[in-house]
Amino acid sequence: MEKIRRRCFKFFFFFFLCVPFLAQPANHASQAQRTTALENRIVKVSLQNQLVYVQEGNKTIFVAACTVGKAGHPTPKGVFQVISKSVKKRSHSYGFWVKGNDIRPTENPLQPPPGGNWKYVGYPMPYWIEFSPGYGFHEGFVWSSPRTHGCIRLHGRTAIEFFNLVNVGTKIIIQDSFPEDQTLGRHIRRPKDELVPDPPAQFMISDEAFEKPWEF
């Protein structure tokens, strides 16, 4: 009887020891499928219609309105790829000069106002996805007309969703228009953030700008 107990103990010990290893191929296969899906994703940006598409093979999995570069600051056209991602990003080119409660917008971070003791705080660009040095997608106010300094803005939770769909290396194609503009893109509702008052400057220089979607 004692021998039988010992054999049973050895059997169950061996079984539980091996189960994690037997389960690993399924986990690896699932991870491989997720990796392949990410690698097959392509982002398209239509400049004329200010729309962003994410496609996986022949299937479009995401469509959203955006705002692109204005005259004098166009969004670059061509084929790119995601080179970096960051939830918290501030601009090095434009933002605010801050001294106490005095907050002044600026497009010249190298030239503070007179008086001294000014601190530069870059404009917040949450959910930053860089595709070319100095150019990227980020959360911001989506206007009906081109408005940015070349970046591509997405609205509120849409920016967060897009951020989670792409990865470093994802291919991005930016051109004037795409065939999808006449089909999938025709019925996309556009935010009209130009009708919304600007948020308080105190909000823009604080960490709160990165902690909740910009849906005022």
PDB file of C-alpha atoms in Angstrom:
ATOM      1  CA  MET A   1       0.000   0.000   0.000  1.00  0.00           C
ATOM      2  CA  GLU A   2       2.832   2.377   0.862  1.00  0.00           C
ATOM      3  CA  LYS A   3       4.492   1.674  -2.520  1.00  0.00           C
ATOM      4  CA  ILE A   4       1.253   2.533  -4.357  1.00  0.00           C
ATOM      5  CA  ARG A   5       0.982   5.820  -2.496  1.00  0.00           C
ATOM      6  CA  ARG A   6       4.550   6.722  -3.402  1.00  0.00           C
ATOM      7  CA  ARG A   7       3.940   5.918  -7.073  1.00  0.00           C
ATOM      8  CA  CYS A   8       0.764   8.042  -7.101  1.00  0.00           C
ATOM      9  CA  PHE A   9       2.620  10.917  -5.468  1.00  0.00           C
ATOM     10  CA  LYS A  10       5.411  10.733  -8.063  1.00  0.00           C
ATOM     11  CA  PHE A  11       2.886  10.634 -10.902  1.00  0.00           C
ATOM     12  CA  PHE A  12       0.940  13.723  -9.762  1.00  0.00           C
ATOM     13  CA  PHE A  13       4.164  15.601  -8.950  1.00  0.00           C
ATOM     14  CA  PHE A  14       5.476  14.928 -12.463  1.00  0.00           C
ATOM     15  CA  PHE A  15       2.090  15.871 -14.011  1.00  0.00           C
ATOM     16  CA  PHE A  16       1.807  19.266 -12.295  1.00  0.00           C
ATOM     17  CA  LEU A  17       5.462  19.997 -13.012  1.00  0.00           C
ATOM     18  CA  CYS A  18       4.974  19.440 -16.730  1.00  0.00           C
ATOM     19  CA  VAL A  19       1.598  21.138 -17.240  1.00  0.00           C
ATOM     20  CA  PRO A  20       3.057  24.695 -17.559  1.00  0.00           C
ATOM     21  CA  PHE A  21       5.490  23.501 -20.214  1.00  0.00           C
ATOM     22  CA  LEU A  22       2.771  21.643 -22.112  1.00  0.00           C
ATOM     23  CA  ALA A  23       0.663  24.833 -22.178  1.00  0.00           C
ATOM     24  CA  GLN A  24       3.392  27.093 -23.524  1.00  0.00           C
ATOM     25  CA  PRO A  25       3.014  26.343 -27.290  1.00  0.00           C
ATOM     26  CA  ALA A  26      -0.592  27.634 -27.223  1.00  0.00           C
ATOM     27  CA  ASN A  27       0.512  30.868 -25.523  1.00  0.00           C
ATOM     28  CA  HIS A  28       3.336  31.322 -28.015  1.00  0.00           C
ATOM     29  CA  ALA A  29       0.926  30.784 -30.911  1.00  0.00           C
ATOM     30  CA  SER A  30      -1.457  33.408 -29.534  1.00  0.00           C
ATOM     31  CA  GLN A  31       1.380  35.895 -29.115  1.00  0.00           C
ATOM     32  CA  ALA A  32       2.604  35.154 -32.633  1.00  0.00           C
ATOM     33  CA  GLN A  33      -0.860  35.857 -34.016  1.00  0.00           C
ATOM     34  CA  ARG A  34      -1.021  39.185 -32.195  1.00  0.00           C
ATOM     35  CA  THR A  35       2.442  40.131 -33.456  1.00  0.00           C
ATOM     36  CA  THR A  36       1.514  39.231 -37.044  1.00  0.00           C
ATOM     37  CA  ALA A  37      -1.659  41.314 -36.828  1.00  0.00           C
ATOM     38  CA  LEU A  38       0.326  44.342 -35.645  1.00  0.00           C
ATOM     39  CA  GLU A  39       2.904  43.871 -38.396  1.00  0.00           C
ATOM     40  CA  ASN A  40       0.167  43.736 -41.053  1.00  0.00           C
ATOM     41  CA  ARG A  41      -1.464  46.991 -39.958  1.00  0.00           C
ATOM     42  CA  ILE A  42      -1.157  50.046 -42.182  1.00  0.00           C
ATOM     43  CA  VAL A  43      -2.177  53.613 -41.356  1.00  0.00           C
ATOM     44  CA  LYS A  44      -3.481  55.894 -44.102  1.00  0.00           C
ATOM     45  CA  VAL A  45      -3.915  59.648 -43.696  1.00  0.00           C
ATOM     46  CA  SER A  46      -6.023  61.572 -46.202  1.00  0.00           C
ATOM     47  CA  LEU A  47      -4.919  65.211 -46.172  1.00  0.00           C
ATOM     48  CA  GLN A  48      -7.731  66.664 -48.276  1.00  0.00           C
ATOM     49  CA  ASN A  49     -10.452  64.933 -46.292  1.00  0.00           C
ATOM     50  CA  GLN A  50      -8.622  64.965 -42.933  1.00  0.00           C
ATOM     51  CA  LEU A  51      -9.254  61.315 -42.154  1.00  0.00           C
ATOM     52  CA  VAL A  52      -7.177  58.539 -40.577  1.00  0.00           C
ATOM     53  CA  TYR A  53      -7.650  54.863 -41.460  1.00  0.00           C
ATOM     54  CA  VAL A  54      -6.089  51.790 -39.884  1.00  0.00           C
ATOM     55  CA  GLN A  55      -6.183  48.685 -42.046  1.00  0.00           C
ATOM     56  CA  GLU A  56      -5.329  45.084 -41.291  1.00  0.00           C
ATOM     57  CA  GLY A  57      -5.011  43.205 -44.557  1.00  0.00           C
ATOM     58  CA  ASN A  58      -8.143  44.038 -46.566  1.00  0.00           C
ATOM     59  CA  LYS A  59     -10.117  45.041 -43.480  1.00  0.00           C
ATOM     60  CA  THR A  60     -10.441  48.582 -42.121  1.00  0.00           C
ATOM     61  CA  ILE A  61     -10.506  48.424 -38.328  1.00  0.00           C
ATOM     62  CA  PHE A  62     -10.446  52.153 -37.487  1.00  0.00           C
ATOM     63  CA  VAL A  63     -11.627  55.386 -39.137  1.00  0.00           C
ATOM     64  CA  ALA A  64     -11.511  58.821 -37.513  1.00  0.00           C
ATOM     65  CA  ALA A  65     -11.563  62.496 -38.342  1.00  0.00           C
ATOM     66  CA  CYS A  66      -8.349  64.400 -37.766  1.00  0.00           C
ATOM     67  CA  THR A  67      -6.821  67.839 -38.263  1.00  0.00           C
ATOM     68  CA  VAL A  68      -3.665  68.248 -40.358  1.00  0.00           C
ATOM     69  CA  GLY A  69      -1.103  70.967 -41.030  1.00  0.00           C
ATOM     70  CA  LYS A  70      -2.204  74.445 -42.040  1.00  0.00           C
ATOM     71  CA  ALA A  71      -0.787  76.571 -44.863  1.00  0.00           C
ATOM     72  CA  GLY A  72       2.866  77.256 -44.204  1.00  0.00           C
ATOM     73  CA  HIS A  73       3.115  74.234 -41.894  1.00  0.00           C
ATOM     74  CA  PRO A  74       1.937  71.305 -44.039  1.00  0.00           C
ATOM     75  CA  THR A  75       1.861  67.711 -42.889  1.00  0.00           C
ATOM     76  CA  PRO A  76       4.533  65.877 -44.905  1.00  0.00           C
ATOM     77  CA  LYS A  77       3.393  63.459 -47.601  1.00  0.00           C
ATOM     78  CA  GLY A  78       4.988  60.095 -48.258  1.00  0.00           C
ATOM     79  CA  VAL A  79       5.548  56.678 -46.733  1.00  0.00           C
ATOM     80  CA  PHE A  80       6.736  56.566 -43.125  1.00  0.00           C
ATOM     81  CA  GLN A  81       6.714  54.301 -40.109  1.00  0.00           C
ATOM     82  CA  VAL A  82       6.131  54.834 -36.408  1.00  0.00           C
ATOM     83  CA  ILE A  83       9.499  55.618 -34.818  1.00  0.00           C
ATOM     84  CA  SER A  84       8.411  56.344 -31.233  1.00  0.00           C
ATOM     85  CA  LYS A  85       5.410  56.451 -28.892  1.00  0.00           C
ATOM     86  CA  SER A  86       4.837  58.345 -25.662  1.00  0.00           C
ATOM     87  CA  VAL A  87       1.739  58.958 -23.563  1.00  0.00           C
ATOM     88  CA  LYS A  88       3.220  62.188 -22.173  1.00  0.00           C
ATOM     89  CA  LYS A  89       4.884  64.508 -24.677  1.00  0.00           C
ATOM     90  CA  ARG A  90       5.314  68.282 -24.764  1.00  0.00           C
ATOM     91  CA  SER A  91       6.316  70.400 -27.723  1.00  0.00           C
ATOM     92  CA  HIS A  92       9.800  71.863 -27.995  1.00  0.00           C
ATOM     93  CA  SER A  93       8.610  74.396 -30.570  1.00  0.00           C
ATOM     94  CA  TYR A  94       5.554  76.082 -29.101  1.00  0.00           C
ATOM     95  CA  GLY A  95       3.913  76.317 -25.716  1.00  0.00           C
ATOM     96  CA  PHE A  96       3.751  78.784 -22.827  1.00  0.00           C
ATOM     97  CA  TRP A  97       5.949  81.115 -20.839  1.00  0.00           C
ATOM     98  CA  VAL A  98       4.986  80.794 -17.176  1.00  0.00           C
ATOM     99  CA  LYS A  99       5.720  83.024 -14.191  1.00  0.00           C
ATOM    100  CA  GLY A 100       3.391  82.471 -11.279  1.00  0.00           C
ATOM    101  CA  ASN A 101      -0.163  83.001 -12.514  1.00  0.00           C
ATOM    102  CA  ASP A 102       1.059  84.802 -15.636  1.00  0.00           C
ATOM    103  CA  ILE A 103       0.853  82.297 -18.532  1.00  0.00           C
ATOM    104  CA  ARG A 104       1.584  83.497 -22.070  1.00  0.00           C
ATOM    105  CA  PRO A 105       1.325  81.414 -25.277  1.00  0.00           C
ATOM    106  CA  THR A 106       4.463  81.418 -27.403  1.00  0.00           C
ATOM    107  CA  GLU A 107       5.922  80.019 -30.604  1.00  0.00           C
ATOM    108  CA  ASN A 108       9.416  81.102 -29.588  1.00  0.00           C
ATOM    109  CA  PRO A 109      10.696  78.974 -26.698  1.00  0.00           C
ATOM    110  CA  LEU A 110      14.111  80.626 -26.920  1.00  0.00           C
ATOM    111  CA  GLN A 111      12.917  84.189 -26.299  1.00  0.00           C
ATOM    112  CA  PRO A 112      11.212  84.731 -22.925  1.00  0.00           C
ATOM    113  CA  PRO A 113       9.242  87.894 -22.195  1.00  0.00           C
ATOM    114  CA  PRO A 114      11.026  90.748 -20.398  1.00  0.00           C
ATOM    115  CA  GLY A 115      11.323  90.559 -16.644  1.00  0.00           C
ATOM    116  CA  GLY A 116      13.200  87.335 -16.006  1.00  0.00           C
ATOM    117  CA  ASN A 117      12.276  84.195 -14.040  1.00  0.00           C
ATOM    118  CA  TRP A 118      10.110  82.825 -16.832  1.00  0.00           C
ATOM    119  CA  LYS A 119       9.705  79.060 -17.278  1.00  0.00           C
ATOM    120  CA  TYR A 120       8.915  77.503 -20.656  1.00  0.00           C
ATOM    121  CA  VAL A 121       6.295  74.729 -20.673  1.00  0.00           C
ATOM    122  CA  GLY A 122       5.682  73.015 -24.006  1.00  0.00           C
ATOM    123  CA  TYR A 123       2.208  72.520 -25.436  1.00  0.00           C
ATOM    124  CA  PRO A 124       0.848  69.138 -24.298  1.00  0.00           C
ATOM    125  CA  MET A 125       0.617  66.445 -26.973  1.00  0.00           C
ATOM    126  CA  PRO A 126      -0.813  63.362 -25.212  1.00  0.00           C
ATOM    127  CA  TYR A 127      -0.584  59.943 -26.853  1.00  0.00           C
ATOM    128  CA  TRP A 128       2.248  61.030 -29.123  1.00  0.00           C
ATOM    129  CA  ILE A 129       3.066  58.772 -32.090  1.00  0.00           C
ATOM    130  CA  GLU A 130       6.065  60.066 -34.025  1.00  0.00           C
ATOM    131  CA  PHE A 131       6.454  59.124 -37.699  1.00  0.00           C
ATOM    132  CA  SER A 132       9.102  61.655 -38.758  1.00  0.00           C
ATOM    133  CA  PRO A 133      11.406  63.827 -36.628  1.00  0.00           C
ATOM    134  CA  GLY A 134       9.194  66.539 -35.143  1.00  0.00           C
ATOM    135  CA  TYR A 135       5.975  65.184 -36.703  1.00  0.00           C
ATOM    136  CA  GLY A 136       3.445  62.879 -35.121  1.00  0.00           C
ATOM    137  CA  PHE A 137      -0.125  62.019 -34.227  1.00  0.00           C
ATOM    138  CA  HIS A 138      -1.414  63.228 -30.875  1.00  0.00           C
ATOM    139  CA  GLU A 139      -4.536  64.108 -28.952  1.00  0.00           C
ATOM    140  CA  GLY A 140      -5.785  67.618 -29.572  1.00  0.00           C
ATOM    141  CA  PHE A 141      -8.581  69.776 -30.901  1.00  0.00           C
ATOM    142  CA  VAL A 142      -9.984  68.621 -34.237  1.00  0.00           C
ATOM    143  CA  TRP A 143     -11.076  71.544 -36.403  1.00  0.00           C
ATOM    144  CA  SER A 144     -12.974  71.433 -39.681  1.00  0.00           C
ATOM    145  CA  SER A 145     -10.066  73.129 -41.455  1.00  0.00           C
ATOM    146  CA  PRO A 146      -6.305  72.416 -41.328  1.00  0.00           C
ATOM    147  CA  ARG A 147      -4.953  73.948 -38.151  1.00  0.00           C
ATOM    148  CA  THR A 148      -1.753  72.301 -36.874  1.00  0.00           C
ATOM    149  CA  HIS A 149       1.964  72.958 -37.322  1.00  0.00           C
ATOM    150  CA  GLY A 150       2.229  69.750 -39.358  1.00  0.00           C
ATOM    151  CA  CYS A 151       1.195  67.181 -36.774  1.00  0.00           C
ATOM    152  CA  ILE A 152      -2.008  65.152 -37.003  1.00  0.00           C
ATOM    153  CA  ARG A 153      -4.503  65.681 -34.194  1.00  0.00           C
ATOM    154  CA  LEU A 154      -7.090  63.157 -33.055  1.00  0.00           C
ATOM    155  CA  HIS A 155      -9.985  63.900 -30.730  1.00  0.00           C
ATOM    156  CA  GLY A 156     -10.289  62.740 -27.112  1.00  0.00           C
ATOM    157  CA  ARG A 157     -10.714  58.991 -26.643  1.00  0.00           C
ATOM    158  CA  THR A 158     -10.165  58.482 -30.378  1.00  0.00           C
ATOM    159  CA  ALA A 159      -6.507  59.413 -29.882  1.00  0.00           C
ATOM    160  CA  ILE A 160      -6.179  56.814 -27.121  1.00  0.00           C
ATOM    161  CA  GLU A 161      -7.787  54.115 -29.278  1.00  0.00           C
ATOM    162  CA  PHE A 162      -5.453  54.917 -32.177  1.00  0.00           C
ATOM    163  CA  PHE A 163      -2.427  54.901 -29.861  1.00  0.00           C
ATOM    164  CA  ASN A 164      -3.272  51.335 -28.820  1.00  0.00           C
ATOM    165  CA  LEU A 165      -3.701  50.129 -32.414  1.00  0.00           C
ATOM    166  CA  VAL A 166      -0.232  50.982 -33.712  1.00  0.00           C
ATOM    167  CA  ASN A 167       3.270  50.066 -32.683  1.00  0.00           C
ATOM    168  CA  VAL A 168       6.800  51.154 -33.426  1.00  0.00           C
ATOM    169  CA  GLY A 169       7.414  50.086 -37.026  1.00  0.00           C
ATOM    170  CA  THR A 170       3.790  50.399 -38.187  1.00  0.00           C
ATOM    171  CA  LYS A 171       3.676  51.641 -41.791  1.00  0.00           C
ATOM    172  CA  ILE A 172       2.073  55.039 -42.439  1.00  0.00           C
ATOM    173  CA  ILE A 173       1.045  56.393 -45.829  1.00  0.00           C
ATOM    174  CA  ILE A 174       0.157  60.089 -46.085  1.00  0.00           C
ATOM    175  CA  GLN A 175      -1.237  61.476 -49.326  1.00  0.00           C
ATOM    176  CA  ASP A 176      -3.901  63.832 -50.630  1.00  0.00           C
ATOM    177  CA  SER A 177      -6.708  61.266 -50.775  1.00  0.00           C
ATOM    178  CA  PHE A 178      -7.625  57.587 -50.807  1.00  0.00           C
ATOM    179  CA  PRO A 179     -10.495  55.588 -52.387  1.00  0.00           C
ATOM    180  CA  GLU A 180     -11.820  54.976 -48.854  1.00  0.00           C
ATOM    181  CA  ASP A 181     -12.697  58.680 -48.637  1.00  0.00           C
ATOM    182  CA  GLN A 182     -15.647  58.026 -50.959  1.00  0.00           C
ATOM    183  CA  THR A 183     -16.913  55.014 -49.036  1.00  0.00           C
ATOM    184  CA  LEU A 184     -15.978  54.573 -45.373  1.00  0.00           C
ATOM    185  CA  GLY A 185     -14.965  58.182 -44.929  1.00  0.00           C
ATOM    186  CA  ARG A 186     -18.161  59.757 -46.225  1.00  0.00           C
ATOM    187  CA  HIS A 187     -20.168  59.166 -43.073  1.00  0.00           C
ATOM    188  CA  ILE A 188     -17.619  59.987 -40.395  1.00  0.00           C
ATOM    189  CA  ARG A 189     -18.858  62.699 -38.039  1.00  0.00           C
ATOM    190  CA  ARG A 190     -16.338  65.440 -37.415  1.00  0.00           C
ATOM    191  CA  PRO A 191     -15.879  67.177 -34.066  1.00  0.00           C
ATOM    192  CA  LYS A 192     -16.228  70.938 -34.279  1.00  0.00           C
ATOM    193  CA  ASP A 193     -13.677  71.921 -31.690  1.00  0.00           C
ATOM    194  CA  GLU A 194     -13.357  75.368 -33.237  1.00  0.00           C
ATOM    195  CA  LEU A 195     -16.702  76.123 -31.562  1.00  0.00           C
ATOM    196  CA  VAL A 196     -15.436  75.092 -28.124  1.00  0.00           C
ATOM    197  CA  PRO A 197     -13.725  77.659 -25.879  1.00  0.00           C
ATOM    198  CA  ASP A 198     -10.033  77.101 -25.294  1.00  0.00           C
ATOM    199  CA  PRO A 199      -9.326  75.219 -22.062  1.00  0.00           C
ATOM    200  CA  PRO A 200      -7.776  77.189 -19.207  1.00  0.00           C
ATOM    201  CA  ALA A 201      -4.072  77.835 -19.653  1.00  0.00           C
ATOM    202  CA  GLN A 202      -3.550  76.358 -16.194  1.00  0.00           C
ATOM    203  CA  PHE A 203      -4.909  73.063 -17.517  1.00  0.00           C
ATOM    204  CA  MET A 204      -2.542  73.093 -20.504  1.00  0.00           C
ATOM    205  CA  ILE A 205       0.588  73.487 -18.378  1.00  0.00           C
ATOM    206  CA  SER A 206      -0.454  70.897 -15.780  1.00  0.00           C
ATOM    207  CA  ASP A 207      -0.169  67.099 -15.717  1.00  0.00           C
ATOM    208  CA  GLU A 208      -3.967  66.992 -15.864  1.00  0.00           C
ATOM    209  CA  ALA A 209      -3.650  67.463 -19.642  1.00  0.00           C
ATOM    210  CA  PHE A 210      -2.329  63.891 -19.798  1.00  0.00           C
ATOM    211  CA  GLU A 211      -4.715  62.318 -17.299  1.00  0.00           C
ATOM    212  CA  LYS A 212      -8.088  62.538 -19.056  1.00  0.00           C
ATOM    213  CA  PRO A 213      -9.348  62.834 -22.643  1.00  0.00           C
ATOM    214  CA  TRP A 214      -9.761  66.338 -24.048  1.00  0.00           C
ATOM    215  CA  GLU A 215     -13.516  66.269 -24.356  1.00  0.00           C
ATOM    216  CA  PHE A 216     -14.689  69.647 -23.117  1.00  0.00           C
TER     217      PHE A 216
END
